Coordinates of C-alpha atoms in Angstrom, one line a residue:
Chain W
X4 CA 21.7 13.3 -15.1
X5 CA 23.0 9.8 -15.2
X6 CA 25.5 8.0 -17.3
X7 CA 26.1 4.4 -18.5
X8 CA 29.2 2.8 -17.0
X9 CA 30.7 -0.6 -17.0
X10 CA 28.9 -3.4 -15.1
X11 CA 32.0 -4.0 -13.0
X12 CA 32.0 -0.4 -11.7
X13 CA 28.4 -0.6 -10.8
X14 CA 29.0 -3.9 -9.0
X15 CA 31.9 -2.3 -7.1
X16 CA 29.7 0.6 -5.9
X17 CA 26.6 -1.3 -5.1
X18 CA 27.8 -4.8 -4.4
X19 CA 28.7 -4.4 -0.7
X20 CA 25.3 -2.9 0.1
X21 CA 23.4 -5.5 -1.8
X22 CA 25.4 -8.3 -0.2
X23 CA 25.0 -6.9 3.3
X24 CA 21.3 -6.4 3.0
X25 CA 20.8 -9.9 1.4
X26 CA 22.8 -11.4 4.2
X27 CA 20.9 -9.8 7.1
X28 CA 17.6 -9.1 5.4
X29 CA 16.9 -12.0 3.0
X30 CA 18.8 -15.0 4.4
X31 CA 17.0 -14.9 7.8
X32 CA 13.7 -14.4 6.0
X33 CA 14.2 -17.5 3.9
X34 CA 15.2 -19.4 7.0
X35 CA 12.0 -18.1 8.6
X36 CA 9.9 -19.3 5.7
X37 CA 11.5 -22.7 6.0
X38 CA 10.9 -22.9 9.8
X39 CA 7.3 -21.8 9.3
X40 CA 6.7 -25.1 7.5
X41 CA 7.8 -27.1 10.5
X42 CA 6.5 -28.0 13.8
X43 CA 9.3 -26.4 15.9
X44 CA 8.9 -25.7 19.6
X45 CA 12.1 -24.7 21.5
X46 CA 11.1 -26.8 24.5
X47 CA 10.9 -29.9 22.3
X48 CA 13.8 -28.9 19.9
X49 CA 14.5 -32.5 18.9
X50 CA 11.0 -33.1 17.6
X51 CA 11.2 -30.9 14.6
X52 CA 8.8 -32.2 11.9
X53 CA 7.9 -30.9 8.4
X54 CA 4.2 -30.1 8.5
X55 CA 3.7 -28.2 5.2
X56 CA 1.3 -25.3 5.5
X57 CA -0.3 -26.5 8.7
X58 CA 1.1 -23.6 10.7
X59 CA -0.4 -21.1 8.3
X60 CA -3.8 -22.9 8.6
X61 CA -3.5 -22.7 12.3
X62 CA -2.7 -19.0 12.3
X63 CA -5.4 -18.1 9.8
X64 CA -8.1 -20.0 11.7
X65 CA -6.9 -18.8 15.1
X66 CA -9.2 -16.3 16.8
X67 CA -6.3 -15.0 18.9
X68 CA -4.5 -13.9 15.7
X69 CA -7.5 -12.2 14.3
X70 CA -8.3 -10.5 17.6
X71 CA -4.8 -9.2 17.6
X72 CA -5.1 -7.9 14.1
X73 CA -8.5 -6.3 14.9
X74 CA -6.9 -4.6 18.0
X75 CA -4.1 -3.3 15.8
X76 CA -6.6 -2.0 13.2
X77 CA -8.7 -0.3 15.9
X78 CA -5.6 1.4 17.3
X79 CA -4.8 2.6 13.8
X80 CA -8.3 3.9 13.1
X81 CA -8.7 5.7 16.4
X82 CA -5.2 7.2 16.9
X83 CA -4.2 8.1 13.4
X84 CA -7.3 10.3 12.6
X85 CA -6.8 11.9 16.0
X86 CA -3.2 12.7 15.1
X87 CA -4.1 14.0 11.7
X88 CA -6.8 16.4 13.1
X89 CA -4.6 17.7 15.9
X90 CA -1.5 17.7 13.7
X91 CA -3.2 19.8 10.9
X92 CA -4.5 22.2 13.6
X93 CA -1.1 22.6 15.2
X94 CA 0.5 23.1 11.7
X95 CA -2.0 25.8 10.8
X96 CA -1.3 27.5 14.1
X97 CA 2.5 27.4 13.5
X98 CA 2.1 28.5 9.9
X99 CA 0.5 31.9 10.9
X100 CA 2.8 34.8 11.0
X101 CA 4.1 36.6 14.1
X102 CA 5.3 35.3 17.6
X103 CA 8.5 34.2 15.9
X104 CA 10.4 33.0 18.9
X105 CA 7.6 31.2 20.6
X106 CA 6.7 29.4 17.3
X107 CA 10.4 28.4 16.8
X108 CA 10.4 27.1 20.4
X109 CA 7.2 25.1 19.7
X110 CA 8.7 23.6 16.6
X111 CA 11.7 22.5 18.6
X112 CA 9.5 21.0 21.4
X113 CA 7.6 19.0 18.7
X114 CA 10.8 17.3 17.7
X115 CA 11.3 15.7 21.1
X116 CA 8.5 13.1 21.4
X117 CA 9.1 11.3 18.1
X118 CA 12.8 11.0 18.7
X119 CA 12.4 9.5 22.2
X120 CA 13.4 5.9 22.6
X121 CA 10.1 4.0 22.3
X122 CA 11.0 1.8 25.3
X123 CA 11.4 4.9 27.4
X124 CA 8.0 6.2 26.4
X125 CA 6.5 2.9 27.7
X126 CA 8.4 3.2 31.0
X127 CA 7.3 6.8 31.4
X128 CA 3.7 5.6 30.9
X129 CA 4.2 3.1 33.7
X130 CA 5.3 5.9 36.0
X131 CA 2.8 8.6 34.9
X132 CA -0.2 6.4 34.6
X133 CA 0.3 4.5 37.9
X134 CA -3.0 4.2 39.8
X135 CA -1.5 5.4 43.1
X136 CA 1.7 7.3 42.5
X137 CA 0.9 8.6 38.9
X138 CA 0.8 12.2 38.0
X139 CA -2.1 11.7 35.5
X140 CA -4.4 10.6 38.3
X141 CA -3.3 13.6 40.3
X142 CA -4.3 15.9 37.5
X143 CA -7.6 14.1 37.2
X144 CA -8.0 14.6 41.0
X145 CA -7.7 18.4 40.5
X146 CA -10.7 18.1 38.2
X147 CA -12.6 16.1 40.8
X148 CA -12.2 12.7 39.0
X149 CA -11.5 9.6 41.1
X150 CA -8.2 7.7 40.5
X151 CA -8.4 5.6 37.3
X152 CA -6.8 2.1 37.1
X153 CA -5.0 2.8 33.9
X154 CA -2.6 -0.1 33.4
X155 CA -4.6 -2.7 35.3
X156 CA -7.9 -2.4 33.5
X157 CA -8.3 -3.8 29.9
X158 CA -10.2 -0.8 28.5
X159 CA -8.2 1.8 30.3
X160 CA -4.9 0.2 29.3
X161 CA -6.0 0.4 25.7
X162 CA -7.0 4.0 26.1
X163 CA -3.6 4.8 27.7
X164 CA -1.8 3.2 24.8
X165 CA -3.8 5.3 22.3
X166 CA -3.1 8.4 24.4
X167 CA 0.6 7.7 24.4
X168 CA 0.7 7.0 20.7
X169 CA -1.1 10.3 20.1
X170 CA 1.4 12.0 22.3
X171 CA 4.4 10.6 20.5
X172 CA 3.2 10.9 16.9
X173 CA 0.9 14.0 16.7
X174 CA 4.1 16.2 16.6
X175 CA 5.3 14.2 13.7
X176 CA 2.1 14.7 11.8
X177 CA 2.1 18.4 12.7
X178 CA 5.7 18.9 11.4
X179 CA 4.9 17.0 8.1
X180 CA 1.8 19.1 7.7
X181 CA 3.8 22.3 8.4
X182 CA 6.3 21.4 5.8
X183 CA 3.5 20.8 3.3
X184 CA 1.9 24.1 4.2
X185 CA 5.2 25.9 3.5
X186 CA 5.1 24.4 0.0
X187 CA 2.1 26.5 -0.9
X188 CA 3.3 29.4 -3.1
X189 CA 3.0 32.5 -0.9
X190 CA 1.5 34.7 -3.6
X191 CA -1.4 32.3 -4.1
X192 CA -2.0 32.2 -0.3
X193 CA -1.8 36.0 -0.1
X194 CA -4.3 36.5 -2.9
X195 CA -6.7 34.1 -1.2
X196 CA -6.3 35.9 2.1
X197 CA -7.3 39.1 0.5
X198 CA -10.4 37.4 -0.9
X199 CA -11.6 35.8 2.3
X200 CA -10.8 35.9 6.0
X201 CA -12.1 32.5 6.7
X202 CA -9.3 29.9 7.5
X203 CA -11.6 27.0 6.6
X204 CA -12.1 28.3 3.0
X205 CA -8.4 28.8 2.5
X206 CA -7.6 25.3 4.0
X207 CA -10.2 23.6 1.8
X208 CA -9.5 25.3 -1.5
X209 CA -5.9 26.5 -1.4
X210 CA -3.9 24.5 1.1
X211 CA -5.5 21.0 1.0
X212 CA -4.1 20.0 -2.4
X213 CA -0.6 20.7 -1.1
X214 CA -1.3 18.7 2.0
X215 CA -2.4 15.5 0.2
X216 CA 1.1 14.0 -0.4
X217 CA 2.0 14.6 3.2
X218 CA -1.3 13.1 4.4
X219 CA -0.8 9.9 2.3
X220 CA 2.8 9.7 3.6
X221 CA 1.6 10.0 7.2
X222 CA -1.2 7.4 6.6
X223 CA 1.2 4.8 5.2
X224 CA 4.1 5.3 7.5
X225 CA 1.7 5.2 10.5
X226 CA 0.3 2.0 9.1
X227 CA 3.8 0.4 8.9
X228 CA 4.6 1.7 12.4
X229 CA 1.4 0.5 13.9
X230 CA 2.1 -3.0 12.4
X231 CA 5.6 -2.7 14.0
X232 CA 4.4 -1.3 17.3
X233 CA 6.3 -3.3 20.0
X234 CA 8.7 -1.4 22.2
X235 CA 6.3 1.1 23.8
X236 CA 3.5 -1.4 24.5
X237 CA 5.8 -4.1 25.7
X238 CA 7.5 -1.8 28.3
X239 CA 4.1 -0.4 29.3
X240 CA 1.7 -3.3 29.5
X241 CA 3.5 -6.4 28.1
X242 CA 0.3 -6.8 26.0
X243 CA -1.9 -7.0 29.1
X244 CA -3.9 -7.0 31.2
X245 CA -4.9 -10.4 29.8
X246 CA -4.5 -9.7 26.1
X247 CA -6.1 -6.3 26.0
X248 CA -3.2 -4.5 24.4
X249 CA -1.7 -7.5 22.5
X250 CA -1.1 -5.9 19.1
X251 CA 0.3 -8.0 16.3
X252 CA 4.0 -7.6 17.0
X253 CA 3.5 -8.4 20.7
X254 CA 1.5 -11.5 19.8
X255 CA 4.3 -12.8 17.5
X256 CA 6.9 -12.1 20.2
X257 CA 4.8 -13.9 22.8
X258 CA 4.3 -16.9 20.5
X259 CA 8.0 -17.2 19.8
X260 CA 9.7 -16.0 22.9
X261 CA 7.3 -16.8 25.7
X262 CA 5.6 -19.9 24.2
X263 CA 8.7 -21.0 22.4
X264 CA 6.6 -22.0 19.3
X265 CA 9.0 -20.8 16.6
X266 CA 7.2 -22.6 13.8
X267 CA 3.9 -20.8 14.5
X268 CA 5.6 -17.5 15.2
X269 CA 7.4 -17.7 11.9
X270 CA 4.1 -18.3 10.1
X271 CA 2.5 -15.3 11.8
X272 CA 5.6 -13.3 10.9
X273 CA 5.5 -14.2 7.3
X274 CA 1.8 -13.3 7.0
X275 CA 2.7 -9.9 8.6
X276 CA 5.5 -9.5 6.2
X277 CA 3.3 -10.1 3.2
X278 CA 0.9 -7.5 4.4
X279 CA 3.8 -5.0 5.0
X280 CA 5.4 -5.5 1.6
X281 CA 2.0 -5.1 0.0
X282 CA 1.6 -1.7 1.8
X283 CA 5.1 -0.6 1.2
X284 CA 4.7 -1.4 -2.5
X285 CA 1.6 0.8 -2.6
X286 CA 3.5 3.6 -0.9
X287 CA 6.5 3.5 -3.2
X288 CA 4.2 3.3 -6.2
X289 CA 2.6 6.5 -5.0
X290 CA 5.7 8.5 -4.2
X291 CA 8.8 7.4 -5.8
X292 CA 7.7 7.2 -9.4
X293 CA 10.1 9.9 -10.3
X294 CA 13.2 7.7 -9.6
X295 CA 15.4 8.0 -12.6
Chain S
X24 CA 7.5 36.8 29.0
X25 CA 4.1 38.3 29.7
X26 CA 5.0 41.5 27.9
X27 CA 6.0 39.6 24.8
X28 CA 2.7 37.8 24.5
X29 CA 0.6 40.9 24.7
X30 CA 2.6 42.9 22.2
X31 CA 0.3 44.0 19.3
X32 CA 1.1 42.2 16.1
X33 CA 1.0 43.9 12.7
X34 CA -0.8 40.8 11.2
X35 CA -3.7 40.8 13.5
X36 CA -5.6 42.3 16.4
X37 CA -4.3 42.0 19.9
X38 CA -6.6 39.4 21.4
X39 CA -6.1 36.4 19.0
X40 CA -2.4 36.8 19.4
X41 CA -2.6 36.3 23.1
X42 CA -4.9 33.3 22.7
X43 CA -2.5 31.9 20.1
X44 CA 0.4 32.4 22.4
X45 CA -1.4 30.5 25.2
X46 CA -2.2 27.6 22.9
X47 CA 1.4 27.4 21.6
X48 CA 2.6 27.4 25.3
X49 CA 0.1 24.5 26.0
X50 CA 1.5 22.6 23.0
X51 CA 5.0 23.1 24.3
X52 CA 4.0 22.0 27.8
X53 CA 2.2 18.9 26.4
X54 CA 5.4 17.8 24.5
X55 CA 7.9 18.6 27.3
X56 CA 6.0 17.7 30.4
X57 CA 6.7 13.9 30.3
X58 CA 10.4 14.7 30.1
X59 CA 10.1 17.1 33.1
X60 CA 8.4 14.3 35.0
X61 CA 11.0 11.7 34.0
X62 CA 13.9 13.9 35.1
X63 CA 12.3 15.0 38.4
X64 CA 11.3 11.4 39.2
X65 CA 14.9 10.3 38.6
X66 CA 16.0 12.8 41.3
X67 CA 13.6 11.3 43.9
X68 CA 14.4 8.7 46.5
X69 CA 12.2 5.6 46.5
X70 CA 10.3 7.0 49.5
X71 CA 9.5 10.3 47.7
X72 CA 8.7 8.5 44.4
X73 CA 6.1 6.4 46.2
X74 CA 4.3 9.4 47.7
X75 CA 0.6 9.5 46.9
X76 CA -0.4 12.0 45.5
X77 CA 3.0 12.5 43.8
X78 CA 5.3 15.2 45.3
X79 CA 6.2 18.3 43.2
X80 CA 8.6 19.8 45.7
X81 CA 11.2 17.6 47.3
X82 CA 14.9 17.5 48.0
X83 CA 16.6 16.2 44.8
X84 CA 19.2 13.5 45.0
X85 CA 21.6 12.0 42.5
X86 CA 21.7 8.7 44.3
X87 CA 19.7 6.9 41.6
X88 CA 22.2 7.9 38.9
X89 CA 25.1 6.7 41.1
X90 CA 23.4 3.4 41.8
X91 CA 22.3 2.6 38.2
X92 CA 25.6 3.6 36.7
X93 CA 28.0 1.8 39.1
X94 CA 25.9 -0.9 40.9
X95 CA 23.4 -2.0 38.3
X96 CA 25.5 -2.3 35.2
X97 CA 23.5 0.4 33.4
X98 CA 26.9 2.1 32.7
X99 CA 28.1 -1.1 30.9
X100 CA 24.9 -1.3 28.9
X101 CA 25.2 2.4 27.8
X102 CA 28.7 1.5 26.6
X103 CA 27.3 -1.5 24.7
X104 CA 24.6 0.8 23.2
X105 CA 27.3 3.3 22.2
X106 CA 29.5 0.6 20.6
X107 CA 26.6 -0.9 18.7
X108 CA 25.2 2.5 17.5
X109 CA 28.5 3.8 16.4
X110 CA 29.5 0.6 14.6
X111 CA 26.2 0.4 12.9
X112 CA 26.5 4.0 11.8
X113 CA 30.0 3.6 10.5
X114 CA 29.1 0.5 8.6
X115 CA 25.9 1.9 7.2
X116 CA 27.7 5.1 6.0
X117 CA 30.6 3.0 4.5
X118 CA 28.3 0.7 2.6
X119 CA 25.6 3.2 1.9
X120 CA 27.5 6.2 0.4
X121 CA 28.9 4.3 -2.7
X122 CA 25.5 2.7 -3.3
X123 CA 23.8 6.0 -3.1
X124 CA 26.3 7.5 -5.5
X125 CA 25.7 4.7 -8.0
X126 CA 21.9 5.1 -7.7
X127 CA 22.3 8.9 -8.2
X128 CA 24.8 8.8 -11.1
X129 CA 24.7 5.5 -13.0
X130 CA 22.2 4.1 -15.4
X131 CA 21.5 0.3 -15.3
X132 CA 18.8 -2.3 -15.7
X133 CA 16.9 -3.3 -12.6
X134 CA 17.7 0.0 -10.8
X135 CA 14.1 0.6 -9.8
X136 CA 13.7 -2.9 -8.4
X137 CA 16.9 -2.5 -6.5
X138 CA 15.8 0.9 -5.1
X139 CA 12.4 -0.6 -4.1
X140 CA 14.1 -3.5 -2.3
X141 CA 16.4 -1.1 -0.4
X142 CA 13.6 1.0 0.8
X143 CA 11.2 -1.8 1.6
X144 CA 13.6 -2.9 4.4
X145 CA 12.6 0.3 6.2
X146 CA 9.0 -1.0 6.5
X147 CA 9.7 -4.5 7.6
X148 CA 8.9 -5.2 11.2
X149 CA 11.9 -6.4 13.3
X150 CA 9.6 -9.1 14.8
X151 CA 9.5 -10.7 11.3
X152 CA 13.3 -11.3 11.4
X153 CA 14.0 -11.7 15.0
X154 CA 13.3 -15.5 15.5
X155 CA 15.1 -16.8 12.4
X156 CA 18.1 -14.5 13.4
X157 CA 18.0 -15.8 16.9
X158 CA 18.3 -19.4 15.7
X159 CA 21.0 -18.5 13.2
X160 CA 23.0 -16.5 15.8
X161 CA 22.8 -19.4 18.2
X162 CA 24.1 -21.8 15.6
X163 CA 27.0 -19.7 14.5
X164 CA 27.9 -18.4 18.0
X165 CA 26.9 -14.8 17.5
X166 CA 24.3 -14.8 20.2
X167 CA 24.9 -12.1 22.8
X168 CA 27.5 -10.2 20.7
X169 CA 27.7 -6.7 19.5
X170 CA 28.2 -7.9 16.0
X171 CA 24.8 -9.7 15.9
X172 CA 23.0 -6.4 16.8
X173 CA 25.1 -4.3 14.4
X174 CA 24.2 -6.7 11.5
X175 CA 20.5 -6.5 12.3
X176 CA 20.5 -2.8 12.7
X177 CA 21.9 -2.5 9.2
X178 CA 18.5 -3.7 7.9
X179 CA 16.9 -0.4 8.8
X180 CA 19.9 2.0 8.9
X181 CA 21.3 1.3 5.5
X182 CA 18.1 2.1 3.6
X183 CA 17.9 5.5 5.4
X184 CA 21.5 6.3 4.6
X185 CA 21.0 5.2 1.0
X186 CA 17.9 7.3 0.6
X187 CA 19.2 10.5 2.1
X188 CA 22.6 10.3 0.4
X189 CA 21.1 9.5 -3.0
X190 CA 19.0 12.6 -2.7
X191 CA 22.1 14.6 -1.7
X192 CA 24.3 13.3 -4.6
X193 CA 21.6 14.1 -7.1
X194 CA 21.6 17.7 -5.9
X195 CA 25.4 18.0 -6.8
X196 CA 25.8 19.5 -10.3
X197 CA 26.7 16.8 -12.8
X198 CA 29.1 19.3 -14.6
X199 CA 31.6 18.7 -11.8
X200 CA 31.7 15.0 -12.6
X201 CA 32.1 15.7 -16.3
X202 CA 34.9 18.2 -15.8
X203 CA 36.8 15.8 -13.5
X204 CA 36.2 13.0 -16.0
X205 CA 37.7 15.1 -18.8
X206 CA 40.7 15.7 -16.6
X207 CA 41.1 11.9 -16.5
X208 CA 39.6 11.1 -13.1
X209 CA 38.0 7.7 -12.7
X210 CA 34.6 7.0 -11.0
X211 CA 36.1 6.2 -7.6
X212 CA 38.2 9.3 -7.7
X213 CA 35.3 11.5 -8.7
X214 CA 33.1 9.9 -5.9
X215 CA 35.8 10.2 -3.2
X216 CA 37.5 13.5 -4.0
X217 CA 34.7 15.6 -5.5
X218 CA 31.2 14.3 -4.7
X219 CA 31.6 12.8 -1.2
X220 CA 33.0 16.0 0.3
X221 CA 30.2 18.0 -1.2
X222 CA 27.6 15.5 0.1
X223 CA 28.8 15.8 3.7
X224 CA 25.7 17.5 5.0
X225 CA 23.6 14.6 3.8
X226 CA 26.1 12.1 5.1
X227 CA 26.1 13.8 8.5
X228 CA 22.3 13.9 8.7
X229 CA 21.9 10.2 7.7
X230 CA 24.7 9.3 10.2
X231 CA 22.7 10.9 13.0
X232 CA 19.5 9.1 11.9
X233 CA 21.2 5.7 11.9
X234 CA 22.7 6.5 15.4
X235 CA 19.2 7.4 16.7
X236 CA 17.5 4.4 15.3
X237 CA 20.2 1.9 16.5
X238 CA 20.3 3.6 19.9
X239 CA 16.5 3.4 20.4
X240 CA 16.0 -0.2 19.3
X241 CA 14.6 -2.7 21.8
X242 CA 13.3 -5.9 20.2
X243 CA 16.5 -7.3 18.6
X244 CA 18.5 -6.2 21.7
X245 CA 16.0 -7.9 24.1
X246 CA 16.0 -11.2 22.2
X247 CA 19.6 -11.4 20.8
X248 CA 21.7 -9.9 23.6
X249 CA 20.5 -11.0 27.0
X250 CA 23.7 -10.6 29.0
X251 CA 27.2 -9.5 27.9
X252 CA 26.1 -7.3 25.0
X253 CA 22.9 -6.0 26.6
X254 CA 22.0 -2.5 25.5
X255 CA 20.6 0.3 27.6
X256 CA 16.9 0.0 26.6
X257 CA 17.0 -3.7 27.3
X258 CA 18.6 -3.0 30.6
X259 CA 16.0 -0.4 31.5
X260 CA 13.1 -2.9 31.2
X261 CA 14.8 -5.4 33.5
X262 CA 14.0 -3.1 36.4
X263 CA 10.3 -3.7 35.8
X264 CA 10.6 -7.3 36.8
X265 CA 10.0 -8.0 40.5
X266 CA 7.5 -6.7 42.9
X267 CA 9.0 -3.5 44.3
X268 CA 9.5 -1.3 41.1
X269 CA 12.3 1.2 41.6
X270 CA 10.8 4.2 39.9
X271 CA 13.6 6.6 40.6
X272 CA 16.2 4.2 39.1
X273 CA 14.1 3.4 36.1
X274 CA 13.7 7.1 35.3
X275 CA 17.4 7.8 35.9
X276 CA 18.2 5.1 33.4
X277 CA 15.5 6.5 31.0
X278 CA 17.1 9.9 31.3
X279 CA 20.6 8.6 30.5
X280 CA 19.2 6.9 27.4
X281 CA 17.1 9.7 26.1
X282 CA 19.4 12.7 26.6
X283 CA 21.8 11.9 23.8
X284 CA 19.1 11.1 21.2
X285 CA 17.2 14.3 22.1
X286 CA 20.4 16.4 21.6
X287 CA 20.9 14.7 18.2
X288 CA 17.3 15.1 17.3
X289 CA 17.5 18.9 17.9
X290 CA 20.7 19.1 15.8
X291 CA 18.9 17.4 12.8
X292 CA 15.5 18.9 13.6
X293 CA 15.3 20.7 10.2
X294 CA 15.8 17.4 8.4
X295 CA 13.8 15.2 10.7
X296 CA 10.6 15.2 8.8
X297 CA 12.3 14.6 5.5
X298 CA 14.3 11.7 6.9
X299 CA 11.3 10.1 8.7
X300 CA 9.0 10.3 5.6
X301 CA 11.8 9.0 3.4
X302 CA 11.5 12.2 1.3
X303 CA 7.8 12.1 0.6
X304 CA 7.7 15.6 2.2
X305 CA 10.6 18.0 1.4

């Protein structure tokens, strides 16, 4: 239920938020767009020059940029389906009756990874995946596998990033799926269980429709988070070895902060922003139509 | 514990329950083990930490905590983190609650677009904003200040507060507003004296969310606050520089960073999914 009120009242309630977000969200963005049209390297700060769309042309024809996008896409398409399969499995397990205390404990344990400071997750990886002192290689040793050079080898470092992403976000997917499963009307589920004992049939025909909103939410939030992914990888590998784990956010950071090329980094950032807003728009179209 | 696992269950035969219990325990272990390893490593001396294969049984020491807190300025960086996270939270709540109330109660043109814009900020990568902000902060003398970080953290905390609180205000019966309005109360008075107290659960949850997000942030902190205002996550990664990596100290710092957020996360665990999915899942 809403009501019509005077414009001045609305402005008083909403004005401060709008002003704050415009100041910190939009003003820097416009400045970034302006800078992306310039040649601007911090090491040659007095040689700023307006170059039009040249930076965009450079970015869009730069194989390094596309490789980084490709790497980000591969990460998404490997780790997110893994998280969904494991997450749905865990949710189904938690949704079953009985073992109340243990299930409650598991739910609580699942909360921990996703709340953990991303930078700490990366640091933990450094310690646990270390070739010599790492506990992961010790576990592999118990299974008779020789020590693996996780952080120092391009392919292994990529696998380690995927593993860690799965560790941190599978619990999130599991809890979203569990919440969705709880939205299935119990009487429908009971009736189905009397008909068939097979969990697959129940999942496919009864539960799946209720999982769809959660699944789409997971897909799109994980897309946004994968495009943002910085802290964990930066503390774990700094994008290396070489550029093996240089995902898009790391590439932009390196261009701006380690190569001091603010003009080029701004162009990369604006392209990333366009992609993000496009995806966000799709997401909000799908879910927030009921806004009154 | 063993007795509990093998207890027959009225919903199923004995064996699957035992198997389920084992799988659930494995899931718990998988989630918790890295934290166990973090804490135990933080209690190791450098000599023990560099044993290969790693030691599981050793004499614990608190020396790492002592050193990072009082010799390596991690203590100061934790205080910086606390200042920034609390200030961001207070500011986000102060700005966000009236906005959320307006979105929940008032009707006006452009509401949908405004809502969309608020929420989009949640999706924008910090790396998009960080360089322009770095240049502006350098110009106006805000570089390496708490204020610079607080302002930037508003970009992702304010949308969360607005979303959660809008939802909360909508759940309050509109009859209350009407009754108060008939008594002659204005919009501010209704908001402040009637709706806000009733919305406190949502306000508290969104406050914890914005604390967690600000406390965890690294990129803005790393670029904008290199010295005086350095936050704890940015401090933690400086240990990685250099040849001889002090694992015990890094893990002690990591533990100090993570413990407060984990406590908060457990407090809001029931609302975590809703908050993180921005309400797509209730």
